XYZ file of C-alpha atoms in Angstrom:
678
model
C -9.063 5.664 -41.976
C -10.059 4.136 -38.676
C -7.052 2.732 -36.783
C -7.492 -0.648 -35.299
C -6.002 -1.104 -31.801
C -3.737 -4.066 -31.034
C -3.624 -6.213 -27.908
C -1.987 -3.364 -25.867
C -5.355 -1.511 -25.851
C -6.429 -3.780 -22.944
C -3.459 -2.837 -20.747
C -3.306 -0.141 -18.045
C 0.271 0.942 -18.468
C 0.408 4.443 -20.142
C 3.530 3.251 -21.985
C 1.907 0.195 -23.465
C -1.219 2.281 -24.304
C 0.998 4.680 -26.284
C 1.654 1.732 -28.644
C -1.969 0.401 -28.942
C -2.390 1.781 -32.472
C 0.951 0.661 -33.816
C 0.732 -1.631 -36.896
C 3.183 -3.924 -35.041
C 1.150 -6.908 -33.599
C 2.317 -6.308 -30.047
C 1.741 -8.668 -27.199
C 2.149 -7.645 -23.542
C 4.513 -9.964 -21.693
C 2.361 -13.082 -21.284
C 2.334 -16.855 -21.606
C 0.190 -16.354 -24.686
C 3.031 -14.599 -26.483
C 5.571 -17.322 -25.766
C 3.091 -20.052 -26.643
C 2.495 -18.287 -29.989
C 6.275 -18.011 -30.633
C 6.654 -21.792 -30.058
C 3.572 -22.574 -32.172
C 4.735 -20.427 -35.087
C 8.476 -21.283 -34.618
C 9.488 -17.576 -34.412
C 11.968 -15.674 -32.242
C 10.810 -13.014 -29.770
C 11.323 -9.309 -30.382
C 11.217 -7.736 -26.932
C 11.110 -3.913 -26.589
C 11.343 -2.388 -23.075
C 10.873 1.265 -22.329
C 8.787 3.746 -20.352
C 6.251 6.454 -21.230
C 8.376 9.560 -20.688
C 11.474 8.235 -22.601
C 12.428 10.565 -25.480
C 14.279 7.974 -27.559
C 11.476 5.504 -27.031
C 9.207 8.063 -28.707
C 11.684 8.514 -31.515
C 11.903 4.769 -32.190
C 8.167 4.490 -32.144
C 7.740 7.270 -34.676
C 10.474 6.077 -36.955
C 9.899 2.354 -36.731
C 6.906 0.955 -34.758
C 4.397 3.289 -36.569
C 5.910 2.344 -39.871
C 4.093 -0.285 -42.009
C 7.313 -1.590 -43.545
C 8.910 -2.251 -40.133
C 5.677 -3.669 -38.879
C 5.490 -6.164 -41.747
C 8.982 -7.452 -41.090
C 8.200 -7.840 -37.335
C 4.738 -9.387 -37.871
C 6.002 -11.878 -40.499
C 9.056 -13.019 -38.699
C 8.783 -12.387 -34.947
C 6.435 -12.342 -31.977
C 6.719 -8.831 -30.663
C 6.400 -8.066 -26.954
C 6.222 -4.590 -25.195
C 7.171 -4.110 -21.591
C 6.904 -1.082 -19.328
C 10.126 -1.120 -17.265
C 8.448 0.760 -14.415
C 5.838 -1.969 -13.998
C 8.208 -4.849 -14.505
C 11.668 -3.822 -13.056
C 12.497 -7.558 -12.812
C 12.318 -8.012 -16.593
C 14.074 -4.736 -17.163
C 16.937 -5.600 -14.753
C 17.371 -9.039 -16.293
C 17.418 -8.175 -19.930
C 19.401 -4.954 -19.352
C 22.044 -7.202 -17.846
C 22.031 -9.247 -21.062
C 22.440 -6.050 -23.078
C 25.285 -4.816 -21.006
C 27.086 -8.150 -21.253
C 26.638 -8.316 -25.001
C 27.339 -4.612 -25.919
C 29.054 -3.091 -22.888
C 26.373 -0.500 -22.479
C 22.653 -0.134 -21.875
C 19.709 2.320 -21.999
C 16.200 2.730 -23.292
C 14.515 1.752 -25.401
C 16.008 -1.672 -24.674
C 15.838 -3.993 -27.702
C 16.211 -7.765 -27.175
C 15.820 -10.637 -29.696
C 15.552 -13.977 -28.022
C 14.370 -17.620 -28.301
C 10.799 -18.602 -27.314
C 12.450 -19.990 -24.089
C 13.303 -16.308 -23.193
C 17.050 -16.651 -23.816
C 18.528 -13.636 -25.662
C 21.005 -13.850 -28.522
C 20.908 -10.162 -29.650
C 20.704 -6.957 -27.670
C 20.818 -3.205 -28.219
C 19.045 0.030 -27.434
C 17.790 2.566 -30.023
C 17.904 1.680 -33.660
C 16.761 3.984 -36.569
C 14.617 2.440 -39.292
C 17.550 2.479 -41.718
C 21.268 2.453 -41.007
C 22.715 5.927 -40.476
C 25.558 7.674 -38.685
C 27.219 4.380 -37.644
C 23.907 3.013 -36.193
C 22.538 -0.187 -37.642
C 19.109 0.071 -39.179
C 16.281 -1.875 -37.621
C 14.954 -3.134 -40.958
C 18.365 -4.512 -41.958
C 18.940 -6.053 -38.476
C 15.504 -7.749 -38.368
C 15.827 -9.068 -41.851
C 19.302 -10.440 -41.247
C 18.440 -12.127 -37.930
C 15.236 -13.603 -39.418
C 17.393 -15.216 -42.086
C 19.904 -16.489 -39.414
C 16.914 -17.945 -37.482
C 15.991 -19.998 -40.535
C 19.513 -20.925 -41.709
C 21.699 -20.909 -38.550
C 19.270 -21.420 -35.722
C 21.500 -23.765 -33.756
C 24.224 -21.125 -33.585
C 21.673 -18.594 -32.270
C 20.305 -20.975 -29.706
C 23.824 -21.871 -28.650
C 24.685 -18.204 -28.178
C 21.458 -17.737 -26.098
C 22.369 -20.711 -23.935
C 25.892 -19.647 -23.256
C 24.956 -16.074 -22.573
C 22.123 -17.125 -20.204
C 24.519 -19.375 -18.269
C 26.910 -16.483 -17.862
C 24.297 -13.999 -16.845
C 22.724 -16.353 -14.324
C 26.155 -16.812 -12.692
C 26.763 -13.103 -12.641
C 23.282 -12.278 -11.351
C 23.282 -14.846 -8.591
C 26.819 -14.614 -7.243
C 28.342 -11.703 -5.416
C 31.970 -11.791 -4.147
C 31.918 -12.094 -0.395
C 34.402 -10.454 1.915
C 34.868 -8.461 5.058
C 34.397 -4.739 5.063
C 36.202 -2.212 7.238
C 35.974 1.555 7.742
C 38.546 1.986 4.954
C 35.809 1.406 2.382
C 34.060 4.553 3.532
C 37.274 6.505 3.148
C 37.823 4.938 -0.291
C 34.354 6.058 -1.388
C 35.102 9.617 -0.193
C 38.382 9.721 -1.999
C 36.805 8.611 -5.265
C 34.058 11.100 -4.972
C 36.688 13.801 -4.302
C 38.629 12.681 -7.346
C 35.643 12.825 -9.754
C 34.212 15.993 -8.205
C 33.741 18.831 -10.620
C 35.182 21.833 -8.662
C 33.734 24.365 -11.133
C 30.136 23.135 -11.539
C 29.652 20.587 -8.838
C 28.537 16.980 -9.289
C 30.811 14.257 -10.397
C 32.379 13.530 -13.758
C 31.637 15.543 -16.911
C 28.602 14.892 -19.126
C 25.929 13.585 -18.952
C 25.506 14.472 -15.286
C 23.038 12.893 -12.911
C 22.137 14.328 -9.534
C 22.644 10.967 -7.797
C 21.486 12.278 -4.342
C 22.903 9.388 -2.277
C 26.400 10.392 -3.343
C 25.709 13.791 -1.653
C 24.042 12.339 1.354
C 26.911 9.989 2.236
C 29.145 13.024 2.035
C 26.963 14.806 4.581
C 27.351 11.877 6.878
C 31.068 11.770 6.226
C 31.314 15.427 7.271
C 29.376 14.853 10.458
C 31.299 11.735 11.502
C 34.756 12.714 10.287
C 34.586 16.497 10.401
C 35.857 16.629 6.825
C 34.832 20.140 5.656
C 35.709 19.358 2.018
C 32.852 16.805 2.012
C 30.352 19.374 2.985
C 31.805 21.850 0.464
C 31.247 19.286 -2.352
C 27.636 18.872 -1.307
C 26.986 22.603 -1.163
C 28.671 23.351 -4.485
C 26.673 20.557 -6.176
C 23.312 21.518 -4.754
C 23.790 25.175 -5.627
C 24.915 24.549 -9.172
C 22.129 22.077 -9.807
C 19.576 24.691 -8.718
C 21.162 27.399 -10.800
C 21.251 25.262 -13.886
C 18.449 24.510 -16.377
C 17.947 21.059 -14.824
C 15.813 22.929 -12.266
C 12.562 24.366 -13.685
C 12.838 27.976 -12.477
C 9.270 28.827 -13.739
C 7.219 25.786 -12.564
C 9.753 24.142 -10.197
C 10.946 20.523 -9.916
C 14.116 18.892 -11.304
C 14.542 17.143 -14.612
C 16.108 13.703 -14.725
C 19.716 14.663 -15.720
C 21.862 17.240 -17.485
C 23.311 16.540 -20.937
C 26.205 18.888 -20.230
C 28.698 19.651 -17.458
C 27.104 22.914 -16.355
C 23.689 21.453 -15.548
C 22.293 23.766 -18.295
C 20.485 21.529 -20.789
C 18.407 18.876 -19.089
C 16.819 15.751 -20.461
C 13.509 17.436 -19.831
C 11.547 14.518 -18.353
C 10.718 14.892 -14.640
C 10.598 11.785 -12.505
C 8.900 11.401 -9.155
C 11.833 9.560 -7.637
C 14.378 12.221 -8.566
C 12.351 14.940 -7.017
C 11.761 12.834 -3.838
C 15.434 12.023 -3.359
C 16.538 15.571 -4.087
C 14.012 17.047 -1.735
C 15.421 14.821 1.038
C 18.964 15.857 0.157
C 18.141 19.641 0.217
C 16.412 19.067 3.501
C 19.350 17.394 5.063
C 21.637 20.097 3.711
C 19.411 22.729 5.378
C 19.569 20.792 8.669
C 23.385 20.723 8.506
C 23.986 24.283 7.326
C 20.818 26.288 8.203
C 21.136 27.886 4.748
C 17.620 29.136 3.727
C 18.371 28.472 0.030
C 18.182 24.716 0.688
C 14.900 25.035 2.525
C 13.425 27.123 -0.307
C 14.450 24.561 -2.990
C 12.923 21.771 -0.993
C 9.733 23.808 -0.681
C 9.663 24.442 -4.398
C 10.103 20.691 -5.201
C 7.105 20.012 -2.858
C 5.099 22.840 -4.494
C 5.626 21.235 -7.863
C 4.762 17.672 -6.693
C 1.601 18.727 -4.830
C 0.389 20.843 -7.715
C 1.326 18.714 -10.749
C 2.035 15.204 -9.564
C -0.716 14.378 -6.999
C -3.791 12.442 -7.783
C -7.201 13.461 -6.511
C -6.910 10.548 -4.028
C -3.606 11.876 -2.724
C -1.152 9.384 -4.265
C 1.652 10.550 -6.577
C 1.965 10.164 -10.327
C 5.148 8.689 -11.876
C 6.621 11.133 -14.374
C 6.195 13.967 -16.926
C 7.510 13.537 -20.500
C 10.372 15.440 -22.029
C 8.419 16.092 -25.173
C 5.346 18.144 -26.057
C 3.945 18.609 -29.526
C 6.546 16.064 -30.611
C 9.449 18.368 -29.666
C 11.834 17.746 -26.828
C 11.667 20.485 -24.219
C 9.239 22.661 -26.110
C 7.005 23.272 -23.079
C 9.913 24.807 -21.103
C 11.582 27.044 -23.691
C 11.353 30.874 -24.239
C 12.392 33.508 -26.661
C 13.259 37.126 -25.622
C 10.181 38.268 -27.659
C 7.853 36.014 -25.670
C 9.294 37.259 -22.398
C 8.968 40.915 -23.400
C 5.356 40.475 -24.711
C 4.346 39.030 -21.310
C 6.361 41.211 -18.992
C 6.828 44.389 -21.013
C 10.037 45.846 -22.357
C 11.772 46.948 -19.125
C 10.875 44.032 -16.885
C 11.264 41.604 -19.819
C 14.778 42.838 -20.629
C 15.754 42.674 -17.016
C 14.403 39.094 -16.680
C 16.120 38.005 -19.868
C 19.475 39.429 -18.576
C 19.224 37.571 -15.282
C 17.846 34.313 -16.556
C 20.120 34.016 -19.630
C 17.337 34.482 -22.298
C 19.100 35.612 -25.502
C 18.383 35.959 -29.237
C 20.796 33.180 -30.194
C 19.393 30.914 -27.508
C 21.081 28.324 -25.302
C 19.064 25.298 -26.673
C 17.942 24.696 -30.264
C 17.632 28.360 -30.981
C 15.434 29.012 -27.929
C 16.213 29.410 -24.161
C 16.136 27.402 -20.974
C 15.881 29.872 -18.062
C 18.814 29.509 -15.743
C 20.944 31.267 -13.152
C 24.316 29.766 -13.959
C 25.975 33.168 -14.387
C 24.509 34.504 -11.078
C 26.552 34.645 -7.935
C 25.429 32.569 -4.990
C 25.060 35.637 -2.839
C 22.620 37.178 -5.322
C 20.186 34.266 -5.449
C 18.014 35.359 -2.491
C 17.678 38.856 -3.974
C 16.754 37.387 -7.462
C 14.248 35.032 -5.863
C 12.461 37.928 -4.145
C 12.707 40.514 -7.006
C 11.516 38.276 -9.890
C 8.789 36.268 -8.055
C 6.009 38.141 -9.751
C 7.578 37.848 -13.188
C 8.058 34.153 -12.803
C 4.424 33.712 -11.759
C 3.290 35.615 -14.877
C 5.397 33.359 -17.109
C 4.098 30.342 -15.259
C 0.508 31.356 -16.003
C 1.237 31.789 -19.660
C 3.223 28.559 -19.877
C 0.408 26.677 -18.161
C -1.732 27.361 -21.244
C 0.664 25.639 -23.568
C 0.289 21.995 -24.502
C 1.628 20.164 -21.485
C 4.055 17.258 -21.732
C 2.408 13.824 -21.306
C 1.955 12.847 -17.727
C 2.376 9.163 -16.740
C -0.368 8.878 -14.182
C 0.194 5.406 -12.914
C 0.893 5.176 -9.206
C 3.966 3.119 -8.241
C 4.318 1.804 -4.657
C 8.096 2.197 -4.664
C 8.245 5.757 -5.922
C 5.296 6.802 -3.777
C 7.317 5.384 -0.831
C 10.151 7.828 -1.654
C 7.874 10.815 -1.915
C 6.043 9.912 1.274
C 9.440 9.690 3.051
C 10.401 13.109 1.557
C 7.187 14.790 2.609
C 7.299 13.286 6.071
C 10.813 14.644 6.435
C 9.697 18.046 5.147
C 6.784 18.099 7.525
C 8.906 17.613 10.592
C 12.007 19.602 9.598
C 10.112 22.566 8.250
C 7.195 22.293 10.714
C 4.774 22.057 7.802
C 1.462 20.388 8.423
C 0.565 20.342 4.819
C 3.501 18.226 3.857
C 2.876 15.771 6.672
C -0.796 15.479 5.833
C 0.049 14.735 2.171
C 2.425 12.006 3.275
C -0.109 10.376 5.525
C -2.815 10.605 2.830
C -0.551 8.967 0.198
C 0.385 6.159 2.555
C -3.311 5.495 3.323
C -3.874 5.200 -0.401
C -1.094 2.655 -0.827
C -2.480 0.655 2.067
C -6.006 0.656 0.711
C -5.432 0.368 -3.007
C -2.080 -1.356 -3.482
C -2.383 -4.410 -1.284
C -4.222 -7.586 -2.268
C -6.817 -9.505 -0.190
C -3.990 -11.274 1.754
C -2.281 -7.915 2.453
C 0.533 -8.569 -0.112
C 1.912 -5.278 -1.468
C 1.412 -4.685 -5.256
C 3.413 -2.642 -7.727
C 1.179 -0.431 -9.716
C -2.255 1.245 -9.503
C -4.051 2.849 -12.478
C -7.688 3.429 -13.307
C -8.987 1.210 -10.436
C -6.673 -1.655 -11.089
C -3.686 -2.706 -8.973
C -1.317 -5.299 -10.422
C 1.892 -7.297 -9.982
C 3.303 -8.650 -6.745
C 5.546 -6.046 -5.236
C 9.361 -6.175 -5.655
C 12.066 -5.626 -3.062
C 12.162 -1.842 -3.935
C 8.479 -1.501 -3.133
C 8.893 -2.977 0.309
C 12.164 -1.225 1.060
C 11.069 2.238 0.000
C 7.681 1.985 1.775
C 9.322 0.827 4.942
C 11.643 3.861 4.699
C 8.582 5.979 4.313
C 7.049 4.432 7.453
C 10.134 5.064 9.420
C 10.006 8.762 8.358
C 6.332 8.920 9.152
C 6.983 7.510 12.641
C 9.816 9.995 13.264
C 7.540 12.814 12.175
C 4.453 11.838 14.112
C 5.462 9.297 16.745
C 2.216 7.363 15.905
C 2.773 3.748 16.860
C 0.714 2.486 13.809
C 3.582 3.569 11.443
C 6.307 1.708 13.379
C 4.052 -1.297 13.775
C 3.420 -1.400 9.983
C 7.120 -0.992 9.275
C 7.852 -4.039 11.439
C 5.115 -6.054 9.786
C 6.263 -5.199 6.216
C 9.887 -5.789 7.197
C 8.963 -9.326 8.378
C 7.063 -9.910 5.209
C 9.997 -8.540 3.160
C 12.405 -11.014 4.795
C 10.042 -13.882 4.218
C 9.652 -13.071 0.552
C 13.148 -11.892 -0.525
C 15.830 -13.086 1.898
C 18.287 -15.605 0.448
C 19.205 -17.703 3.482
C 21.949 -19.450 1.589
C 23.892 -16.439 0.391
C 22.622 -14.058 3.130
C 21.382 -11.332 0.796
C 18.094 -10.172 -0.843
C 16.450 -11.088 -4.190
C 14.814 -8.400 -6.290
C 11.694 -10.642 -6.727
C 9.625 -12.447 -4.148
C 9.185 -16.227 -3.738
C 5.723 -15.814 -5.182
C 6.824 -13.753 -8.270
C 6.710 -14.999 -11.869
C 9.542 -17.335 -12.517
C 11.795 -15.971 -15.235
C 15.303 -17.210 -16.241
C 16.829 -16.125 -12.964
C 15.787 -14.544 -9.715
C 17.845 -11.359 -9.937
C 19.669 -9.487 -7.213
C 20.815 -5.887 -7.281
C 23.093 -3.901 -5.009
C 24.167 -1.170 -7.448
C 23.088 2.341 -6.398
C 22.337 4.093 -9.660
C 19.878 6.954 -10.245
C 17.884 5.215 -7.504
C 19.404 3.519 -4.546
C 19.109 -0.286 -4.800
C 16.166 -1.612 -2.882
C 18.593 -3.966 -1.084
C 20.645 -1.020 0.133
C 17.643 0.798 1.550
C 16.404 -2.486 3.046
C 19.593 -3.026 4.941
C 19.568 0.462 6.443
C 15.954 -0.127 7.422
C 17.044 -3.372 9.191
C 19.613 -1.506 11.206
C 17.226 1.231 12.226
C 14.542 -1.174 13.226
C 17.027 -3.180 15.235
C 17.985 -0.088 17.204
C 14.407 1.028 17.648
C 13.102 -2.360 18.912
C 16.016 -4.231 20.362
C 15.489 -7.016 17.758
C 19.206 -7.367 17.100
C 18.739 -10.370 14.896
C 17.817 -7.722 12.308
C 21.237 -6.128 12.838
C 22.858 -9.591 12.366
C 21.078 -9.965 9.034
C 22.465 -6.650 7.942
C 25.964 -7.678 8.906
C 25.531 -10.931 7.008
C 24.440 -8.889 3.978
C 27.562 -6.687 4.128
C 29.818 -9.746 4.161
C 27.892 -11.451 1.338
C 28.869 -8.598 -1.161
C 31.832 -7.129 0.567
C 34.278 -7.583 -2.337
C 31.735 -6.064 -4.803
C 31.473 -2.964 -2.606
C 35.233 -2.631 -2.133
C 35.797 -2.939 -5.903
C 33.420 -0.009 -6.679
C 32.585 2.064 -3.530
C 31.271 4.969 -5.659
C 28.559 2.637 -7.099
C 27.327 1.669 -3.619
C 27.002 4.941 -1.768
C 23.605 4.267 -0.258
C 24.707 0.820 0.926
C 27.748 2.479 2.378
C 25.475 4.832 4.266
C 24.009 1.703 5.811
C 27.524 0.317 6.502
C 28.551 3.664 8.114
C 25.385 3.507 10.278
C 26.467 0.007 11.399
C 29.947 1.176 12.243
C 28.969 4.347 14.111
C 27.848 4.354 17.735
C 23.989 4.633 17.450
C 22.047 6.556 19.987
C 18.562 5.260 20.791
C 16.657 8.072 22.561
C 13.481 7.412 24.449
C 11.401 10.340 25.568
C 8.773 9.512 28.207
C 6.070 12.104 28.552
C 5.409 13.397 32.088
C 2.281 14.687 33.666
C 2.517 17.985 31.669
C 2.469 17.111 27.983
C 4.005 20.426 26.876
C 7.289 19.540 28.714
C 8.107 16.968 26.056
C 7.551 19.215 22.980
C 10.916 21.033 23.069
C 12.744 17.686 23.314
C 10.713 16.237 20.454
C 11.362 19.401 18.387
C 15.042 19.029 18.819
C 14.974 15.352 17.817
C 12.884 16.089 14.749
C 14.644 19.167 13.439
C 18.287 18.244 14.047
C 20.528 16.295 11.580
C 20.952 13.092 13.462
C 21.666 10.393 10.926
C 22.891 7.948 13.585
C 20.178 8.507 16.116
C 16.710 6.765 16.365
C 14.074 7.899 18.778
C 10.897 6.660 20.459
C 8.225 8.616 22.239
C 6.232 7.040 25.070
C 3.079 8.772 26.274
C -0.391 7.910 27.496
C -1.552 7.703 23.846
C 1.405 5.671 22.604
C 1.819 3.005 25.346
C 0.750 0.306 22.955
C 4.404 0.430 21.739
C 5.266 -1.600 24.731
C 3.545 -4.615 23.217
C 5.990 -4.691 20.320
C 8.967 -3.138 22.104
C 8.966 -4.819 25.562
C 12.117 -3.032 26.836
C 10.097 0.199 26.968
C 8.438 -1.158 30.137
C 11.550 -0.116 32.042
C 11.314 3.534 31.010
C 9.318 5.903 33.304
C 8.685 9.629 33.645
C 10.579 10.181 36.902
C 8.674 12.138 39.534
C 5.952 12.808 36.842
C 8.366 14.964 34.767
C 9.172 14.324 31.111
C 12.307 12.180 31.073
C 14.700 11.306 28.228
C 16.805 8.172 28.140
C 19.996 7.955 25.928
C 21.223 4.505 25.212
C 24.339 3.715 23.158
C 26.048 0.350 22.539
C 23.291 -1.284 24.568
C 24.210 0.880 27.597
C 21.957 3.737 28.919
C 23.136 6.994 30.459
C 21.637 8.805 33.434
C 18.033 9.928 32.646
C 17.737 13.569 31.539
C 14.996 16.021 32.337
C 16.560 19.374 31.626
C 16.374 20.651 28.025
C 19.919 22.099 28.022
C 21.285 18.775 29.156
C 19.174 17.028 26.495
C 20.517 19.276 23.783
C 24.107 18.715 24.894
C 23.627 14.937 24.847
C 22.096 15.124 21.296
C 25.145 17.003 19.980
C 27.680 14.999 21.863
């Protein structure tokens, strides 16, 4: 029987296209859908998810592909599908409703609301029929349809009251002054929740949450607290040893379902791998431990091999499922290992990588090194390299998990930042070239005719006005590109995008940032977000960008905006410092004496290279640097104070400025090195 596609067949989102043959009469989010709901006097059934979401697939198989469920939906509702990665504004708004109504959230997100977009029911995953304490979708839909007919005023009243509450919660932060104590409070909370045996924070499920680790690195550098560094090292080592890291094909999965980091939720997200690569790179800078460098290199190997488009941009994610089974692509039995490697090598590999007959996941095995000692990891890495490669070649012939090949500006910004960091810290031209190529793609394909950034590109089409995250993460990428190349074009573009970001997103009344731009679609409320979850909030990244740009350019009104932002949500931060660890990195930056270093090239270009190498390879989270040479003098046009900096007597000269005061110019490398570390 030929399947007839629904309206989603015309969409570009891989997630929406996964539902194009459902018998449910899906609409994309559109005025057409809401007009139809008003015309037919029906409530809206809104389902939000993403293409690599395991439970989204389960709900589709159980319910949305089911004729009985489809009939109930088609007869009584107007059904709308949304890809949360294309529309983070809708996801954020309606997830807030879900959390207010139920006390929890997650995906798939299920909302039932009026044609005026006001929810009166929310939840996440529902099976077709009630089971195990979970309400069944059929029963829920039938009951709510009856209420819509018989008690509509009550549902509408619920929607109105809930919307009023959510608008107030979304628009208002509690203002208040911050002090250095909030940084100590964050550290103490992290220490309290730290898992001393397996690293990370809390029990299960466990997320890597890289910004909780990177603030600890900064706390260690600023305060000299060795325990902070120990928490970072333990976490990074245990995550790598666990099954959350793919020991055969590399890259990290999204999170671990257990305390040991053994059993991942197998989907791999671009943003996790970008943020983790940066964290391992910073740990390498701080400790000089080769293990961290090697893990960062493995992440990049995975991304450049599996997640890079022919044009050089980066895909979004890989699914947890293949052949309809979660994790199947990644699992092994001892028999498979022995058949590929032979008995002796196979037995040895199984012993080291925890491959057993009883299995560690659903009767099969996730390769891991949890039982290996830290001091043995380098030896294991070297001794089993050939075996891992053989297994990779065999695994590569299996049916691969679905790859979401849409290109998102925000997540590409993170990976560009990571690769730019990798290029300079590891002196790797391939990484830097990949970062520059990806940025060129964003510039050429993900901006409209007016130069406005867009959210998503796929199959020749870019769509949706960019959100705060897109701007903030791309400006972060540009700052990293500038630090890695000292090409003025990257700093110039960062300044231009930052100006545009403030024009589009700054709330002059409350002194904070909206998630959506002035020109974005008007929904119930213009949301704001400062919570640093799996991803740092766009606002948190934007504020640190403001501070860095202020110190690079001398435009200290940008620093004033950052200080206004901190005050606007100060009480929120103090109430939950662990939930704002990236924003607190920005606050720590604002409270630490910042060094602005200007290196002016002399008559012999090679003289400047050792100084630049020290700047680029050292961990200097509270230093910004500029490089002035014959090729980069255009910087003076946007940073006029650079006019005052000269190469004295024709020799490369470095200027250190702190608290708007400059020290004696430096020309000797040893003195320069001492000034950097001081």
